[in-house]
Amino acid sequence: MRVCIYCLEKKPDEAFNADHVIPQAFGKFEGNLVLDCVCTDCNHYFGGTLDLKLARDSIEGIDRIWTGMKSASEFKSLGSKSTTRVRFKPGSVYGAEGYPAPNATGPDLRVMAFPQMGFEQPPGTMHWFRREEIPEKARLSEHGLDPKKEVFIHVREMAADDARQLLLSKGYDKLADFAVYGPPAEETIETLMVGIIGEPEKRAATRIAMGYLAAVAGAALVRTASFDEVRKFARHGLGSSRVHVSENPLAITRPDGSSARGHYLVAATQPSGLVVAQVSLFQRIRYVVHLMSASLATATPMISQAHFFDVDTRKVAPLSVPPLVGGKALKVAERPDASERTP
Ligand SMILES: [Zn+2]
């Protein structure tokens, strides 16, 4: 019998399987840290939710393509449910939004536009609204538009009839002037990637941090009540996040002087006696995870561990523990609509 570190249920050995501390979507490493203290139910839950979100719909997930770990044709998009946005820069769709999509014919991802409408007023100035956010005609002034003056409406990724009906239902009675544009066929448009760092990303980072601590300090420690708050957050999304997010401050150099690319994990007991972890995938964003709650903390062992997962050599090596300080703080959304990251 074993006790799972995430659900704390006692189950027979056959109800457990190998759990990789760095999800396998982020690389297969020689000597990856593997846990035997995560039950199959929790493993499947994370695999089908948080790990999937992180791999398919986050800036780190897209880094898998940019670093060559995955090809653009293998990318699996969440489609219009994606919270990773692409903003179109100058061109016919300036200011509109899309999402990353697989590309069978080239090394880079394609961009698909969301169903949306651009309200043009005055000529040359576009106000884009996603299909579900198109304002009633009576409320146009709240969006800086004058309903008494001419507005050209550009429709993207919606059938003309669908667009016309939607506009009529919102009070647009004069529909003589609007243009329908198709997707930017093979056009190359400069884009800006906007990643959302919300609860799923923070829960995914918390789970990786807990797994790492179990790997380097033992599962028994992670099962203690000091970790109940992060456990509930990671496994059930309950309670509030204990995660701070910043840009990655750490550069890692190989012995030959070249700069290494990869993931790093850190777990270290702080002067407060509490263990704080750091999680960074592709050295893109750094998640600082406060794993223990002071009110529930018992005697804390001295932990000072860090590992680097090199995505080029596919090797795992110990790292000296980096400081917690540094790295520009990033705006973070509890709901996926506010925070931005521009690679
Ligand atoms: Zn479990």
mmCIF file of C-alpha atoms and ligand atoms in Angstrom:
data_model
loop_
_atom_site.group_PDB
_atom_site.id
_atom_site.type_symbol
_atom_site.label_atom_id
_atom_site.label_comp_id
_atom_site.label_asym_id
_atom_site.label_seq_id
_atom_site.Cartn_x
_atom_site.Cartn_y
_atom_site.Cartn_z
ATOM 1 C CA MET A 1 0.000 0.000 0.000
ATOM 2 C CA ARG A 2 1.084 3.560 -0.716
ATOM 3 C CA VAL A 3 -0.316 7.027 -0.059
ATOM 4 C CA CYS A 4 -0.604 9.424 -3.008
ATOM 5 C CA ILE A 5 0.979 12.855 -2.490
ATOM 6 C CA TYR A 6 -1.902 14.666 -4.239
ATOM 7 C CA CYS A 7 -5.096 12.973 -2.989
ATOM 8 C CA LEU A 8 -3.587 11.453 0.206
ATOM 9 C CA GLU A 9 -5.567 8.266 -0.444
ATOM 10 C CA LYS A 10 -4.076 4.960 0.605
ATOM 11 C CA LYS A 11 -4.222 2.558 -2.324
ATOM 12 C CA PRO A 12 -2.623 -0.745 -3.356
ATOM 13 C CA ASP A 13 0.680 -0.579 -5.268
ATOM 14 C CA GLU A 14 -1.000 -1.416 -8.567
ATOM 15 C CA ALA A 15 -3.054 1.802 -8.337
ATOM 16 C CA PHE A 16 0.162 3.819 -8.856
ATOM 17 C CA ASN A 17 2.183 4.403 -11.993
ATOM 18 C CA ALA A 18 5.309 6.330 -12.944
ATOM 19 C CA ASP A 19 4.842 10.092 -12.867
ATOM 20 C CA HIS A 20 7.432 12.298 -14.571
ATOM 21 C CA VAL A 21 8.293 15.469 -12.646
ATOM 22 C CA ILE A 22 8.761 17.369 -15.926
ATOM 23 C CA PRO A 23 5.733 16.321 -18.019
ATOM 24 C CA GLN A 24 6.891 14.264 -20.978
ATOM 25 C CA ALA A 25 5.365 16.766 -23.403
ATOM 26 C CA PHE A 26 8.279 19.012 -22.374
ATOM 27 C CA GLY A 27 10.952 16.520 -23.316
ATOM 28 C CA LYS A 28 12.198 13.042 -22.617
ATOM 29 C CA PHE A 29 15.357 13.267 -20.569
ATOM 30 C CA GLU A 30 18.056 10.810 -19.677
ATOM 31 C CA GLY A 31 17.653 10.475 -15.925
ATOM 32 C CA ASN A 32 14.376 12.445 -15.705
ATOM 33 C CA LEU A 33 13.031 12.460 -12.171
ATOM 34 C CA VAL A 34 10.259 9.882 -11.887
ATOM 35 C CA LEU A 35 7.906 9.458 -8.931
ATOM 36 C CA ASP A 36 6.196 6.308 -7.658
ATOM 37 C CA CYS A 37 4.018 8.164 -5.139
ATOM 38 C CA VAL A 38 1.346 9.499 -7.526
ATOM 39 C CA CYS A 39 -1.780 7.394 -8.020
ATOM 40 C CA THR A 40 -3.076 6.572 -11.487
ATOM 41 C CA ASP A 41 -6.234 8.620 -10.899
ATOM 42 C CA CYS A 42 -4.292 11.793 -10.055
ATOM 43 C CA ASN A 43 -1.826 11.091 -12.854
ATOM 44 C CA HIS A 44 -4.668 10.837 -15.381
ATOM 45 C CA TYR A 45 -6.399 13.888 -13.967
ATOM 46 C CA PHE A 46 -3.302 16.078 -14.361
ATOM 47 C CA GLY A 47 -2.437 14.557 -17.736
ATOM 48 C CA GLY A 48 -5.882 15.388 -19.137
ATOM 49 C CA THR A 49 -6.178 18.888 -17.675
ATOM 50 C CA LEU A 50 -3.239 20.978 -16.447
ATOM 51 C CA ASP A 51 -0.461 19.187 -18.344
ATOM 52 C CA LEU A 52 -2.514 19.352 -21.529
ATOM 53 C CA LYS A 53 -3.226 23.062 -21.120
ATOM 54 C CA LEU A 54 0.449 23.791 -20.474
ATOM 55 C CA ALA A 55 1.564 21.790 -23.511
ATOM 56 C CA ARG A 56 -1.037 23.006 -26.009
ATOM 57 C CA ASP A 57 -2.103 26.427 -24.883
ATOM 58 C CA SER A 58 0.627 28.435 -23.164
ATOM 59 C CA ILE A 59 3.706 30.362 -24.187
ATOM 60 C CA GLU A 60 5.814 27.497 -22.836
ATOM 61 C CA GLY A 61 3.780 25.075 -24.955
ATOM 62 C CA ILE A 62 4.556 27.129 -28.044
ATOM 63 C CA ASP A 63 8.226 27.195 -27.017
ATOM 64 C CA ARG A 64 8.186 23.487 -27.814
ATOM 65 C CA ILE A 65 7.837 24.484 -31.481
ATOM 66 C CA TRP A 66 10.240 27.429 -31.314
ATOM 67 C CA THR A 67 12.994 25.287 -29.796
ATOM 68 C CA GLY A 68 12.434 22.511 -32.333
ATOM 69 C CA MET A 69 11.267 19.987 -29.713
ATOM 70 C CA LYS A 70 8.059 19.530 -31.744
ATOM 71 C CA SER A 71 7.371 20.270 -35.384
ATOM 72 C CA ALA A 72 4.723 22.812 -36.336
ATOM 73 C CA SER A 73 2.660 20.057 -37.971
ATOM 74 C CA GLU A 74 2.532 18.083 -34.694
ATOM 75 C CA PHE A 75 1.215 21.021 -32.683
ATOM 76 C CA LYS A 76 -2.244 20.335 -31.284
ATOM 77 C CA SER A 77 -4.208 23.516 -30.913
ATOM 78 C CA LEU A 78 -7.119 24.138 -28.567
ATOM 79 C CA GLY A 79 -8.523 26.152 -31.474
ATOM 80 C CA SER A 80 -10.876 28.973 -30.661
ATOM 81 C CA LYS A 81 -10.921 27.829 -26.990
ATOM 82 C CA SER A 82 -7.265 28.787 -26.788
ATOM 83 C CA THR A 83 -6.308 31.490 -24.294
ATOM 84 C CA THR A 84 -2.995 32.105 -26.041
ATOM 85 C CA ARG A 85 -3.666 35.043 -28.321
ATOM 86 C CA VAL A 86 -1.972 36.258 -31.413
ATOM 87 C CA ARG A 87 -2.430 39.919 -32.282
ATOM 88 C CA PHE A 88 -2.028 40.921 -35.879
ATOM 89 C CA LYS A 89 0.308 43.821 -36.488
ATOM 90 C CA PRO A 90 0.179 46.166 -39.528
ATOM 91 C CA GLY A 91 -1.899 44.912 -42.436
ATOM 92 C CA SER A 92 -5.534 44.480 -43.337
ATOM 93 C CA VAL A 93 -6.260 42.882 -39.961
ATOM 94 C CA TYR A 94 -4.267 45.222 -37.730
ATOM 95 C CA GLY A 95 -5.406 44.829 -34.121
ATOM 96 C CA ALA A 96 -7.487 41.688 -34.716
ATOM 97 C CA GLU A 97 -6.853 38.534 -32.709
ATOM 98 C CA GLY A 98 -6.160 34.940 -33.594
ATOM 99 C CA TYR A 99 -4.724 31.796 -32.106
ATOM 100 C CA PRO A 100 -1.790 29.502 -32.965
ATOM 101 C CA ALA A 101 -2.582 26.492 -35.137
ATOM 102 C CA PRO A 102 -0.657 23.589 -36.673
ATOM 103 C CA ASN A 103 1.141 24.070 -39.970
ATOM 104 C CA ALA A 104 1.677 21.039 -42.190
ATOM 105 C CA THR A 105 3.930 22.810 -44.656
ATOM 106 C CA GLY A 106 6.341 25.040 -42.778
ATOM 107 C CA PRO A 107 8.503 25.245 -39.661
ATOM 108 C CA ASP A 108 6.425 27.933 -37.951
ATOM 109 C CA LEU A 109 2.926 27.738 -36.550
ATOM 110 C CA ARG A 110 0.066 29.193 -38.540
ATOM 111 C CA VAL A 111 -2.265 31.761 -37.105
ATOM 112 C CA MET A 112 -6.031 31.454 -37.370
ATOM 113 C CA ALA A 113 -8.222 34.480 -36.792
ATOM 114 C CA PHE A 114 -11.101 34.296 -34.313
ATOM 115 C CA PRO A 115 -14.622 34.971 -35.621
ATOM 116 C CA GLN A 116 -14.725 38.713 -35.104
ATOM 117 C CA MET A 117 -15.767 42.049 -36.560
ATOM 118 C CA GLY A 118 -13.791 45.208 -37.007
ATOM 119 C CA PHE A 119 -15.745 48.463 -36.728
ATOM 120 C CA GLU A 120 -13.965 51.116 -38.748
ATOM 121 C CA GLN A 121 -14.475 54.719 -37.671
ATOM 122 C CA PRO A 122 -13.040 57.097 -38.676
ATOM 123 C CA PRO A 123 -11.636 55.508 -41.856
ATOM 124 C CA GLY A 124 -8.405 53.705 -40.996
ATOM 125 C CA THR A 125 -9.199 53.255 -37.309
ATOM 126 C CA MET A 126 -10.381 49.761 -36.415
ATOM 127 C CA HIS A 127 -12.133 48.583 -33.256
ATOM 128 C CA TRP A 128 -12.156 44.775 -33.164
ATOM 129 C CA PHE A 129 -14.762 42.748 -31.297
ATOM 130 C CA ARG A 130 -14.875 38.971 -30.956
ATOM 131 C CA ARG A 131 -18.146 37.396 -32.125
ATOM 132 C CA GLU A 132 -19.454 37.075 -28.570
ATOM 133 C CA GLU A 133 -18.486 40.644 -27.655
ATOM 134 C CA ILE A 134 -20.054 42.625 -30.477
ATOM 135 C CA PRO A 135 -21.829 45.577 -28.841
ATOM 136 C CA GLU A 136 -25.451 46.581 -29.370
ATOM 137 C CA LYS A 137 -25.777 49.546 -31.693
ATOM 138 C CA ALA A 138 -27.232 51.571 -28.810
ATOM 139 C CA ARG A 139 -24.060 51.026 -26.795
ATOM 140 C CA LEU A 140 -21.515 51.903 -29.484
ATOM 141 C CA SER A 141 -20.652 55.172 -27.794
ATOM 142 C CA GLU A 142 -19.349 53.228 -24.769
ATOM 143 C CA HIS A 143 -16.682 51.869 -27.092
ATOM 144 C CA GLY A 144 -15.647 55.245 -28.463
ATOM 145 C CA LEU A 145 -17.741 54.990 -31.629
ATOM 146 C CA ASP A 146 -20.374 57.458 -32.825
ATOM 147 C CA PRO A 147 -23.522 55.579 -33.953
ATOM 148 C CA LYS A 148 -24.716 58.625 -35.880
ATOM 149 C CA LYS A 149 -21.676 58.581 -38.152
ATOM 150 C CA GLU A 150 -20.727 56.052 -40.787
ATOM 151 C CA VAL A 151 -19.196 52.812 -39.497
ATOM 152 C CA PHE A 152 -17.695 50.216 -41.828
ATOM 153 C CA ILE A 153 -17.935 46.728 -40.414
ATOM 154 C CA HIS A 154 -15.302 44.188 -41.449
ATOM 155 C CA VAL A 155 -16.308 40.595 -40.818
ATOM 156 C CA ARG A 156 -13.666 37.918 -40.287
ATOM 157 C CA GLU A 157 -14.107 34.156 -40.075
ATOM 158 C CA MET A 158 -17.902 34.337 -40.097
ATOM 159 C CA ALA A 159 -20.313 33.540 -42.897
ATOM 160 C CA ALA A 160 -21.960 36.659 -44.356
ATOM 161 C CA ASP A 161 -25.483 35.504 -43.424
ATOM 162 C CA ASP A 162 -24.474 34.664 -39.878
ATOM 163 C CA ALA A 163 -22.819 38.073 -39.547
ATOM 164 C CA ARG A 164 -25.824 39.899 -41.001
ATOM 165 C CA GLN A 165 -28.269 38.189 -38.631
ATOM 166 C CA LEU A 166 -26.104 38.821 -35.612
ATOM 167 C CA LEU A 167 -25.816 42.513 -36.524
ATOM 168 C CA LEU A 168 -29.587 42.845 -37.117
ATOM 169 C CA SER A 169 -30.261 41.281 -33.702
ATOM 170 C CA LYS A 170 -28.051 43.962 -32.165
ATOM 171 C CA GLY A 171 -29.870 46.849 -33.804
ATOM 172 C CA TYR A 172 -27.771 47.481 -36.908
ATOM 173 C CA ASP A 173 -30.534 48.176 -39.417
ATOM 174 C CA LYS A 174 -28.498 49.670 -42.287
ATOM 175 C CA LEU A 175 -26.182 46.975 -43.462
ATOM 176 C CA ALA A 176 -25.399 48.248 -46.941
ATOM 177 C CA ASP A 177 -21.780 48.901 -46.115
ATOM 178 C CA PHE A 178 -19.829 46.056 -44.778
ATOM 179 C CA ALA A 179 -17.071 43.968 -46.199
ATOM 180 C CA VAL A 180 -16.303 40.312 -45.650
ATOM 181 C CA TYR A 181 -12.658 39.322 -45.563
ATOM 182 C CA GLY A 182 -11.420 35.735 -45.623
ATOM 183 C CA PRO A 183 -8.449 34.424 -43.646
ATOM 184 C CA PRO A 184 -4.990 35.816 -44.509
ATOM 185 C CA ALA A 185 -4.364 33.007 -47.021
ATOM 186 C CA GLU A 186 -0.609 32.657 -47.373
ATOM 187 C CA GLU A 187 0.000 36.218 -46.338
ATOM 188 C CA THR A 188 2.829 36.771 -43.870
ATOM 189 C CA ILE A 189 1.739 39.154 -41.173
ATOM 190 C CA GLU A 190 3.822 40.278 -38.251
ATOM 191 C CA THR A 191 2.199 39.105 -35.043
ATOM 192 C CA LEU A 192 2.489 39.531 -31.311
ATOM 193 C CA MET A 193 1.996 36.470 -29.117
ATOM 194 C CA VAL A 194 0.124 37.143 -25.900
ATOM 195 C CA GLY A 195 0.184 34.403 -23.287
ATOM 196 C CA ILE A 196 -2.257 34.256 -20.440
ATOM 197 C CA ILE A 197 -0.846 33.269 -17.078
ATOM 198 C CA GLY A 198 -3.941 32.241 -15.186
ATOM 199 C CA GLU A 199 -4.983 29.661 -12.657
ATOM 200 C CA PRO A 200 -4.336 26.579 -14.862
ATOM 201 C CA GLU A 201 -0.726 27.632 -15.480
ATOM 202 C CA LYS A 202 -0.172 28.375 -11.788
ATOM 203 C CA ARG A 203 -1.709 25.047 -10.776
ATOM 204 C CA ALA A 204 0.463 23.226 -13.327
ATOM 205 C CA ALA A 205 3.574 24.940 -11.902
ATOM 206 C CA THR A 206 2.476 24.072 -8.343
ATOM 207 C CA ARG A 207 2.066 20.425 -9.262
ATOM 208 C CA ILE A 208 5.538 20.318 -10.873
ATOM 209 C CA ALA A 209 7.008 21.984 -7.759
ATOM 210 C CA MET A 210 5.360 19.436 -5.438
ATOM 211 C CA GLY A 211 6.582 16.551 -7.577
ATOM 212 C CA TYR A 212 10.097 17.954 -7.589
ATOM 213 C CA LEU A 213 10.121 18.309 -3.812
ATOM 214 C CA ALA A 214 8.905 14.700 -3.466
ATOM 215 C CA ALA A 215 11.723 13.588 -5.793
ATOM 216 C CA VAL A 216 14.508 15.408 -3.928
ATOM 217 C CA ALA A 217 13.250 15.362 -0.322
ATOM 218 C CA GLY A 218 10.945 12.348 -0.209
ATOM 219 C CA ALA A 219 7.201 11.841 -0.556
ATOM 220 C CA ALA A 220 6.670 11.662 3.231
ATOM 221 C CA LEU A 221 7.493 15.360 3.621
ATOM 222 C CA VAL A 222 5.045 16.371 0.857
ATOM 223 C CA ARG A 223 2.265 14.375 2.525
ATOM 224 C CA THR A 224 2.456 16.437 5.743
ATOM 225 C CA ALA A 225 -0.219 19.011 6.577
ATOM 226 C CA SER A 226 2.170 21.896 5.770
ATOM 227 C CA PHE A 227 1.465 21.149 2.107
ATOM 228 C CA ASP A 228 -2.322 20.814 2.337
ATOM 229 C CA GLU A 229 -2.997 24.263 0.896
ATOM 230 C CA VAL A 230 -0.871 23.801 -2.225
ATOM 231 C CA ARG A 231 -2.198 20.241 -2.540
ATOM 232 C CA LYS A 232 -5.811 21.482 -2.691
ATOM 233 C CA PHE A 233 -4.873 24.214 -5.124
ATOM 234 C CA ALA A 234 -2.972 21.912 -7.486
ATOM 235 C CA ARG A 235 -5.352 18.950 -7.375
ATOM 236 C CA HIS A 236 -8.733 20.707 -7.087
ATOM 237 C CA GLY A 237 -8.189 24.387 -7.870
ATOM 238 C CA LEU A 238 -9.368 25.239 -4.343
ATOM 239 C CA GLY A 239 -8.058 28.125 -2.275
ATOM 240 C CA SER A 240 -5.763 30.785 -3.621
ATOM 241 C CA SER A 241 -2.546 30.461 -5.493
ATOM 242 C CA ARG A 242 0.756 30.656 -3.638
ATOM 243 C CA VAL A 243 2.597 31.352 -6.873
ATOM 244 C CA HIS A 244 4.459 34.493 -7.942
ATOM 245 C CA VAL A 245 5.305 34.879 -11.594
ATOM 246 C CA SER A 246 8.193 36.773 -13.138
ATOM 247 C CA GLU A 247 10.319 36.764 -16.231
ATOM 248 C CA ASN A 248 13.092 34.236 -15.950
ATOM 249 C CA PRO A 249 16.183 35.903 -14.408
ATOM 250 C CA LEU A 250 18.556 32.952 -14.797
ATOM 251 C CA ALA A 251 21.006 32.355 -17.657
ATOM 252 C CA ILE A 252 22.667 28.944 -17.685
ATOM 253 C CA THR A 253 25.984 28.393 -19.443
ATOM 254 C CA ARG A 254 27.523 25.067 -20.437
ATOM 255 C CA PRO A 255 31.204 24.339 -19.565
ATOM 256 C CA ASP A 256 32.185 25.266 -23.151
ATOM 257 C CA GLY A 257 30.691 28.738 -22.705
ATOM 258 C CA SER A 258 27.618 28.201 -24.883
ATOM 259 C CA SER A 259 24.292 29.148 -23.406
ATOM 260 C CA ALA A 260 22.080 26.215 -22.538
ATOM 261 C CA ARG A 261 18.335 26.040 -23.134
ATOM 262 C CA GLY A 262 16.074 24.090 -20.887
ATOM 263 C CA HIS A 263 13.981 23.819 -17.772
ATOM 264 C CA TYR A 264 15.080 24.308 -14.190
ATOM 265 C CA LEU A 265 13.541 23.284 -10.897
ATOM 266 C CA VAL A 266 14.592 24.488 -7.450
ATOM 267 C CA ALA A 267 13.476 23.649 -3.913
ATOM 268 C CA ALA A 268 15.110 25.462 -1.021
ATOM 269 C CA THR A 269 14.311 26.071 2.639
ATOM 270 C CA GLN A 270 14.231 29.813 3.277
ATOM 271 C CA PRO A 271 15.419 31.638 6.428
ATOM 272 C CA SER A 272 11.728 31.622 7.450
ATOM 273 C CA GLY A 273 11.937 27.825 7.671
ATOM 274 C CA LEU A 274 9.494 27.388 4.773
ATOM 275 C CA VAL A 275 10.297 25.616 1.528
ATOM 276 C CA VAL A 276 9.968 27.682 -1.647
ATOM 277 C CA ALA A 277 10.266 26.178 -5.129
ATOM 278 C CA GLN A 278 11.105 27.718 -8.501
ATOM 279 C CA VAL A 279 9.826 26.274 -11.760
ATOM 280 C CA SER A 280 10.860 27.503 -15.204
ATOM 281 C CA LEU A 281 10.165 25.771 -18.494
ATOM 282 C CA PHE A 282 12.471 26.828 -21.356
ATOM 283 C CA GLN A 283 13.768 29.598 -19.031
ATOM 284 C CA ARG A 284 10.817 31.640 -20.252
ATOM 285 C CA ILE A 285 8.710 32.471 -17.199
ATOM 286 C CA ARG A 286 9.724 31.748 -13.611
ATOM 287 C CA TYR A 287 7.048 30.540 -11.208
ATOM 288 C CA VAL A 288 8.005 30.949 -7.544
ATOM 289 C CA VAL A 289 5.841 28.543 -5.553
ATOM 290 C CA HIS A 290 5.458 28.998 -1.801
ATOM 291 C CA LEU A 291 4.852 25.370 -0.956
ATOM 292 C CA MET A 292 4.238 25.530 2.796
ATOM 293 C CA SER A 293 1.776 27.446 4.873
ATOM 294 C CA ALA A 294 3.382 28.866 8.010
ATOM 295 C CA SER A 295 0.359 28.139 10.205
ATOM 296 C CA LEU A 296 0.546 24.422 9.440
ATOM 297 C CA ALA A 297 4.317 24.084 9.287
ATOM 298 C CA THR A 298 6.021 21.537 11.457
ATOM 299 C CA ALA A 299 9.785 21.074 11.772
ATOM 300 C CA THR A 300 11.225 21.796 8.327
ATOM 301 C CA PRO A 301 14.268 19.968 7.056
ATOM 302 C CA MET A 302 17.016 21.994 5.382
ATOM 303 C CA ILE A 303 16.527 21.503 1.655
ATOM 304 C CA SER A 304 18.724 23.033 -1.022
ATOM 305 C CA GLN A 305 18.299 21.383 -4.407
ATOM 306 C CA ALA A 306 18.191 22.507 -8.027
ATOM 307 C CA HIS A 307 18.287 20.655 -11.342
ATOM 308 C CA PHE A 308 18.597 21.735 -14.962
ATOM 309 C CA PHE A 309 16.927 19.801 -17.785
ATOM 310 C CA ASP A 310 18.875 20.585 -20.967
ATOM 311 C CA VAL A 311 16.513 20.328 -23.951
ATOM 312 C CA ASP A 312 19.378 20.049 -26.475
ATOM 313 C CA THR A 313 21.497 17.373 -24.782
ATOM 314 C CA ARG A 314 18.435 15.791 -23.082
ATOM 315 C CA LYS A 315 20.458 15.414 -19.885
ATOM 316 C CA VAL A 316 19.536 16.318 -16.335
ATOM 317 C CA ALA A 317 22.235 17.868 -14.163
ATOM 318 C CA PRO A 318 22.329 19.360 -10.650
ATOM 319 C CA LEU A 319 22.478 23.135 -10.551
ATOM 320 C CA SER A 320 23.612 25.483 -7.791
ATOM 321 C CA VAL A 321 20.557 26.984 -6.122
ATOM 322 C CA PRO A 322 19.709 30.331 -7.749
ATOM 323 C CA PRO A 323 18.455 33.226 -5.603
ATOM 324 C CA LEU A 324 14.755 34.047 -5.398
ATOM 325 C CA VAL A 325 15.350 37.680 -6.304
ATOM 326 C CA GLY A 326 15.415 39.176 -9.804
ATOM 327 C CA GLY A 327 13.180 38.831 -12.823
ATOM 328 C CA LYS A 328 10.642 41.449 -13.834
ATOM 329 C CA ALA A 329 7.256 40.627 -12.306
ATOM 330 C CA LEU A 330 4.584 39.713 -14.836
ATOM 331 C CA LYS A 331 0.931 40.637 -14.695
ATOM 332 C CA VAL A 332 -1.097 37.578 -13.868
ATOM 333 C CA ALA A 333 -4.783 36.909 -14.441
ATOM 334 C CA GLU A 334 -7.012 34.903 -12.131
ATOM 335 C CA ARG A 335 -9.316 34.807 -15.122
ATOM 336 C CA PRO A 336 -7.846 34.488 -18.596
ATOM 337 C CA ASP A 337 -8.198 38.027 -19.856
ATOM 338 C CA ALA A 338 -5.499 40.311 -18.570
ATOM 339 C CA SER A 339 -1.906 39.227 -18.336
ATOM 340 C CA GLU A 340 0.470 39.597 -21.194
ATOM 341 C CA ARG A 341 3.787 38.242 -22.258
ATOM 342 C CA THR A 342 5.498 39.304 -25.438
ATOM 343 C CA PRO A 343 8.276 37.051 -26.637
HETATM 344 ZN ZN ZN B 1 -3.919 10.438 -5.968
#
